[in-house]
Short mmCIF file of C-alpha atoms in Angstrom, two decimals:
data_model
loop_
_atom_site.label_atom_id
_atom_site.label_comp_id
_atom_site.label_asym_id
_atom_site.label_seq_id
_atom_site.Cartn_x
_atom_site.Cartn_y
_atom_site.Cartn_z
CA MET A 1 -174.67 129.20 6.23
CA ALA A 2 -173.02 132.15 7.68
CA SER A 3 -174.07 131.15 11.29
CA THR A 4 -171.63 128.26 11.16
CA GLN A 5 -168.56 130.48 10.82
CA PRO A 6 -168.33 131.86 14.28
CA LEU A 7 -168.22 128.21 15.55
CA LEU A 8 -165.45 127.43 13.28
CA CYS A 9 -163.58 130.37 14.29
CA ARG A 10 -163.87 129.75 18.01
CA ALA A 11 -162.61 126.25 17.57
CA LEU A 12 -159.78 127.20 15.28
CA HIS A 13 -158.42 129.44 18.05
CA SER A 14 -158.53 127.01 20.80
CA PHE A 15 -154.78 127.14 20.92
CA SER A 16 -154.30 130.59 19.48
CA ARG A 17 -152.90 134.22 19.75
CA PRO A 18 -154.60 136.05 22.69
CA THR A 19 -155.03 139.13 20.59
CA VAL A 20 -156.78 137.22 17.84
CA ALA A 21 -158.90 135.00 20.22
CA ALA A 22 -160.38 138.30 21.94
CA ASN A 23 -162.07 138.96 18.72
CA PHE A 24 -164.35 135.93 19.07
CA ALA A 25 -167.02 135.56 21.73
CA GLY A 26 -166.82 132.31 23.57
CA PHE A 27 -163.12 131.68 22.84
CA ILE A 28 -162.22 128.30 24.03
CA SER A 29 -158.59 128.60 25.49
CA THR A 30 -158.60 125.25 27.24
CA PRO A 31 -160.98 122.29 27.23
CA THR A 32 -164.15 123.41 29.11
CA SER A 33 -166.57 121.44 31.14
CA PHE A 34 -167.85 118.36 29.42
CA ARG A 35 -170.56 118.92 26.85
CA VAL A 36 -172.44 116.12 25.23
CA TYR A 37 -172.61 115.88 21.49
CA ALA A 38 -173.76 112.95 19.46
CA THR A 39 -170.16 112.54 18.30
CA ARG A 40 -169.72 109.46 16.10
CA TYR A 41 -166.77 107.09 16.21
CA MET A 42 -165.08 106.37 13.05
CA ALA A 43 -165.71 103.02 11.43
CA SER A 44 -162.69 100.89 10.48
CA ALA A 45 -161.19 102.52 7.31
CA ALA A 46 -161.86 100.34 4.32
CA GLU A 47 -159.34 99.14 1.91
CA PRO A 48 -156.85 100.21 0.55
CA PHE A 49 -155.98 101.56 4.07
CA LEU A 50 -153.88 99.50 6.44
CA LYS A 51 -154.79 100.21 10.07
CA VAL A 52 -151.75 100.34 12.35
CA GLN A 53 -151.22 101.40 16.01
CA ILE A 54 -148.47 103.83 17.06
CA GLN A 55 -147.25 104.48 20.55
CA ARG A 56 -145.75 107.60 21.96
CA ASP A 57 -145.05 108.33 25.53
CA ASP A 58 -147.98 106.83 27.47
CA THR A 59 -150.58 106.77 24.69
CA THR A 60 -151.42 104.56 21.80
CA PHE A 61 -153.36 105.89 18.70
CA ASP A 62 -154.55 104.42 15.39
CA ALA A 63 -153.21 105.52 12.05
CA TYR A 64 -154.32 104.59 8.41
CA VAL A 65 -151.63 103.84 5.86
CA VAL A 66 -151.92 103.70 2.07
CA GLY A 67 -149.33 103.69 -0.79
CA LYS A 68 -146.15 102.02 -1.77
CA GLU A 69 -143.88 100.49 0.81
CA ASN A 70 -140.46 101.91 1.05
CA ALA A 71 -141.62 104.98 -0.87
CA PRO A 72 -141.16 108.51 0.65
CA GLY A 73 -143.59 108.97 3.42
CA ILE A 74 -146.09 111.74 3.98
CA VAL A 75 -148.09 112.23 7.26
CA VAL A 76 -151.50 113.60 6.24
CA VAL A 77 -153.23 115.58 9.08
CA GLN A 78 -157.00 115.89 9.33
CA GLU A 79 -159.31 118.84 9.36
CA TRP A 80 -161.39 119.71 12.29
CA TRP A 81 -163.86 116.97 11.33
CA GLY A 82 -161.49 114.07 12.20
CA VAL A 83 -160.45 111.19 10.07
CA ASP A 84 -163.30 111.31 7.65
CA PHE A 85 -163.92 110.73 3.86
CA GLU A 86 -162.24 113.87 2.86
CA VAL A 87 -158.88 113.38 4.54
CA LYS A 88 -158.91 109.83 3.38
CA ASN A 89 -159.52 111.13 -0.27
CA HIS A 90 -156.45 113.44 0.19
CA ALA A 91 -154.24 110.62 1.43
CA GLN A 92 -155.22 108.37 -1.42
CA LYS A 93 -154.52 111.07 -4.00
CA ILE A 94 -151.08 111.71 -2.41
CA ALA A 95 -150.27 108.10 -2.46
CA ASN A 96 -151.09 107.85 -6.20
CA LEU A 97 -149.00 111.05 -7.18
CA ALA A 98 -145.89 110.30 -9.17
CA PRO A 99 -143.33 109.02 -8.14
CA GLY A 100 -145.60 107.54 -5.39
CA TYR A 101 -145.77 108.06 -1.66
CA ARG A 102 -146.72 106.20 1.45
CA ALA A 103 -149.31 108.27 3.17
CA LEU A 104 -150.27 107.82 6.88
CA ILE A 105 -153.19 109.53 8.62
CA PRO A 106 -152.86 109.73 12.41
CA ASP A 107 -156.14 109.64 14.23
CA LEU A 108 -155.74 112.75 16.52
CA TYR A 109 -159.34 112.41 17.82
CA ARG A 110 -158.84 108.70 18.86
CA GLY A 111 -161.65 107.28 16.81
CA LYS A 112 -164.22 110.30 16.95
CA VAL A 113 -165.52 112.14 13.91
CA GLY A 114 -167.64 115.30 13.83
CA LEU A 115 -170.47 114.97 11.44
CA ASP A 116 -171.78 118.55 11.93
CA VAL A 117 -170.18 121.83 12.90
CA ALA A 118 -171.12 121.62 16.51
CA GLU A 119 -169.52 118.17 16.83
CA ALA A 120 -166.34 119.32 15.12
CA GLN A 121 -166.08 122.47 17.20
CA HIS A 122 -166.46 120.31 20.36
CA LEU A 123 -163.65 117.79 19.18
CA MET A 124 -161.33 120.61 18.07
CA GLY A 125 -161.92 122.57 21.16
CA GLY A 126 -160.91 119.85 23.33
CA LEU A 127 -157.78 118.85 21.26
CA ASP A 128 -154.43 118.82 23.05
CA TRP A 129 -152.49 120.67 20.33
CA PRO A 130 -148.98 120.03 21.68
CA GLY A 131 -150.01 116.33 22.11
CA ALA A 132 -151.16 116.39 18.41
CA VAL A 133 -147.74 117.48 17.35
CA LYS A 134 -146.22 114.62 19.34
CA ASP A 135 -148.74 112.20 17.42
CA ILE A 136 -147.35 113.56 14.17
CA GLY A 137 -143.74 113.30 15.44
CA ALA A 138 -144.46 109.53 16.30
CA SER A 139 -146.12 109.01 12.89
CA VAL A 140 -142.90 110.47 11.08
CA GLN A 141 -140.85 108.01 13.16
CA TRP A 142 -143.01 105.08 12.33
CA LEU A 143 -142.83 105.69 8.61
CA LYS A 144 -139.13 106.09 8.87
CA ALA A 145 -138.78 102.82 10.78
CA ASN A 146 -141.01 101.08 8.33
CA GLY A 147 -139.06 101.91 5.08
CA SER A 148 -139.64 105.52 4.15
CA PRO A 149 -136.14 107.03 3.82
CA LYS A 150 -137.58 110.67 4.11
CA VAL A 151 -140.94 111.94 5.50
CA GLY A 152 -143.00 115.13 4.90
CA VAL A 153 -146.03 116.27 6.66
CA THR A 154 -149.01 117.91 5.20
CA GLY A 155 -152.44 118.88 6.56
CA PHE A 156 -155.67 120.87 6.04
CA CYS A 157 -157.28 123.69 8.13
CA MET A 158 -156.43 122.47 11.65
CA GLY A 159 -154.05 119.99 10.11
CA GLY A 160 -152.53 122.78 7.92
CA ALA A 161 -151.42 124.70 11.18
CA LEU A 162 -150.30 121.36 12.79
CA SER A 163 -148.06 120.37 9.72
CA ILE A 164 -146.33 123.88 9.80
CA ALA A 165 -145.88 123.44 13.57
CA SER A 166 -144.23 120.11 12.91
CA ALA A 167 -141.58 121.79 10.77
CA VAL A 168 -140.76 123.82 13.73
CA LEU A 169 -141.06 121.18 16.58
CA VAL A 170 -140.36 117.77 15.10
CA PRO A 171 -136.66 117.35 14.06
CA GLU A 172 -137.35 114.28 11.85
CA VAL A 173 -139.53 116.23 9.45
CA ASP A 174 -137.95 116.67 5.98
CA ALA A 175 -140.53 118.95 4.49
CA ALA A 176 -143.97 120.45 5.29
CA VAL A 177 -146.92 121.70 3.14
CA GLY A 178 -149.79 123.34 4.96
CA PHE A 179 -153.20 124.13 3.41
CA TYR A 180 -155.24 127.09 4.78
CA GLY A 181 -153.88 127.23 8.44
CA ALA A 182 -151.10 128.98 10.21
CA PRO A 183 -150.04 128.02 13.77
CA SER A 184 -150.25 130.37 16.63
CA ALA A 185 -146.94 131.66 18.03
CA GLU A 186 -147.92 129.96 21.39
CA LEU A 187 -147.91 126.50 19.64
CA ALA A 188 -144.96 126.96 17.22
CA ASP A 189 -143.17 130.07 16.02
CA ALA A 190 -142.89 129.75 12.15
CA ALA A 191 -139.77 131.93 12.34
CA LYS A 192 -138.02 128.97 13.88
CA ALA A 193 -139.02 126.39 11.25
CA LYS A 194 -136.22 123.90 10.65
CA ALA A 195 -137.65 122.09 7.60
CA PRO A 196 -138.64 123.55 4.18
CA VAL A 197 -142.33 124.80 4.25
CA GLN A 198 -144.83 125.43 1.47
CA ALA A 199 -148.12 127.03 2.43
CA HIS A 200 -151.60 127.54 0.36
CA PHE A 201 -154.33 129.92 1.13
CA GLY A 202 -157.53 131.04 -0.52
CA GLU A 203 -158.05 134.84 -1.18
CA LEU A 204 -161.65 134.68 0.06
CA ASP A 205 -160.79 132.85 3.29
CA SER A 206 -162.49 134.71 6.22
CA PHE A 207 -161.10 132.93 9.32
CA VAL A 208 -159.30 136.07 10.63
CA GLY A 209 -155.92 135.43 12.09
CA PHE A 210 -155.78 131.68 11.12
CA SER A 211 -156.10 131.40 7.44
CA ASP A 212 -157.23 134.85 5.81
CA VAL A 213 -154.88 136.75 3.63
CA THR A 214 -153.35 138.73 6.48
CA ALA A 215 -152.50 135.47 8.31
CA ALA A 216 -151.01 134.11 5.16
CA LYS A 217 -148.70 137.17 4.62
CA GLN A 218 -147.70 137.05 8.33
CA LEU A 219 -146.72 133.46 7.95
CA GLU A 220 -144.76 134.23 4.68
CA GLU A 221 -142.69 136.86 6.62
CA LYS A 222 -142.02 134.50 9.56
CA LEU A 223 -140.92 131.80 7.11
CA LYS A 224 -138.55 134.23 5.30
CA ALA A 225 -137.08 135.05 8.80
CA SER A 226 -136.44 131.33 9.47
CA GLY A 227 -134.05 130.98 6.58
CA VAL A 228 -135.53 127.71 5.43
CA PRO A 229 -136.87 127.25 1.80
CA SER A 230 -140.31 128.41 1.83
CA GLU A 231 -143.24 129.25 -0.50
CA VAL A 232 -146.62 130.84 0.37
CA TYR A 233 -149.38 130.82 -2.38
CA ILE A 234 -152.60 132.86 -2.19
CA TYR A 235 -155.24 131.62 -4.67
CA PRO A 236 -157.64 134.29 -6.09
CA GLY A 237 -161.35 133.57 -6.06
CA VAL A 238 -161.38 130.76 -3.56
CA GLY A 239 -161.98 130.40 0.12
CA HIS A 240 -161.23 128.09 3.01
CA ALA A 241 -161.03 124.35 2.31
CA PHE A 242 -160.97 124.91 -1.45
CA LEU A 243 -159.27 121.49 -1.98
CA ASN A 244 -162.17 119.61 -0.80
CA ASP A 245 -163.55 118.88 -4.32
CA SER A 246 -165.40 115.49 -3.73
CA PRO A 247 -169.13 115.77 -4.22
CA GLU A 248 -169.73 115.38 -0.36
CA GLY A 249 -166.87 117.90 0.40
CA LYS A 250 -168.39 120.47 -2.01
CA GLN A 251 -171.81 120.13 -0.50
CA ARG A 252 -170.48 120.52 3.04
CA ARG A 253 -168.66 123.69 2.03
CA LYS A 254 -171.79 125.12 0.48
CA ASP A 255 -173.69 124.26 3.66
CA MET A 256 -171.26 126.36 5.49
CA GLY A 257 -171.53 129.27 3.10
CA MET A 258 -168.52 128.63 0.88
CA ASN A 259 -169.78 128.61 -2.77
CA ASP A 260 -166.51 128.98 -4.72
CA ASP A 261 -165.43 126.25 -6.99
CA ASP A 262 -162.26 126.39 -9.06
CA PRO A 263 -160.84 123.14 -10.32
CA ALA A 264 -157.85 125.01 -11.91
CA ALA A 265 -156.84 126.19 -8.40
CA VAL A 266 -157.11 122.79 -7.03
CA GLU A 267 -155.10 121.25 -9.77
CA LEU A 268 -152.46 123.96 -9.41
CA ALA A 269 -152.26 123.46 -5.66
CA TRP A 270 -151.73 119.81 -5.94
CA SER A 271 -149.03 120.32 -8.67
CA ARG A 272 -147.22 122.74 -6.36
CA PHE A 273 -147.50 120.24 -3.50
CA ASN A 274 -146.16 117.35 -5.56
CA SER A 275 -143.18 119.43 -6.87
CA TRP A 276 -142.35 120.55 -3.28
CA MET A 277 -142.52 117.08 -1.83
CA SER A 278 -140.62 115.49 -4.71
CA LYS A 279 -137.83 117.95 -4.32
CA TYR A 280 -137.37 117.53 -0.56
CA LEU A 281 -138.25 113.89 -0.17
CA SER A 282 -136.22 112.34 -2.96
CA SER A 283 -133.42 110.11 -1.68
#
C-alpha cells in the first residue's frame, strides 16, 4: 500500500539530514508530544534464545542471545518494528552460518513492538538514536566479556544505519554490515568509519536519502574516504527489506507495496555477509 511509505519515510528521518528531512511533511526531528498507539510489548523470546540484561550508563535493557558460546559475536540490530519475528529469524540464521557465531539482539525499544506501520513509526520517531548506539556498544562489550574474541555489528533498515554508525562511534566494533540503511551525518559521518564496513541496498528502494540508490552511492564515497576496507552492493530488481523472506515477512512487504521477490539476491547477500564477517572476525 503506497500510503504507508510516507510514514516510513518520516520515521526513518527522525534523526536525519535537514536537507533530506525537508522533503517529508510532518518530519519528526525530536520526540513530539505523546501520542497513544496500541503498542504491544514483546513476549519473552522463546528458545533457543537466552534472555540477558545489559547495563550501560544509568539504564538497563534486555538482549536475546543465540549461538555457540566463545564463537565470534555479532550484534543484530532490529528494523523499525522492534524485536519481532523477523530480526529473530535473522539472528538464528546468522548463528547457524559456518563457522558459527554468537548473535545478540539488543532491545532498543525496551520491550515494545510495532505491529503495524503507525505503531512502528511512533516507536522509531521516539528513539534516542545516540542512546541506541550506546546500547550497541554495550552489547559489543557484553559479547567480548562473555567469550567472543571479536565482535561485529549488523542490522536492517533502521538497524542498518545504526550498524554503520557503530563502525564510526564504537571503538570495540571489529566489522559492520548494514542492510538498506545509511546513517545521517548528524548521527555518524561514515567518512570517519574505523572498522571495515559492508553495505547492501536494493535498486528499487524508494526511501530517498536513507536507502535509495543515491544514498547507497553517497555512502560508498564516504566509506572510500574513510580508508577502511569497504564494499557497497546494489541488487537489481529488489526493494527495501528484500532480505525479509519468511512467509510473514513477505506478506508484510506486500502490504506495504513491496512486491519484489528474488531468492537469488537474498542468498547472494547472505553469502557476502558471511564472507565479510568470517574475514574480519576470525581470531
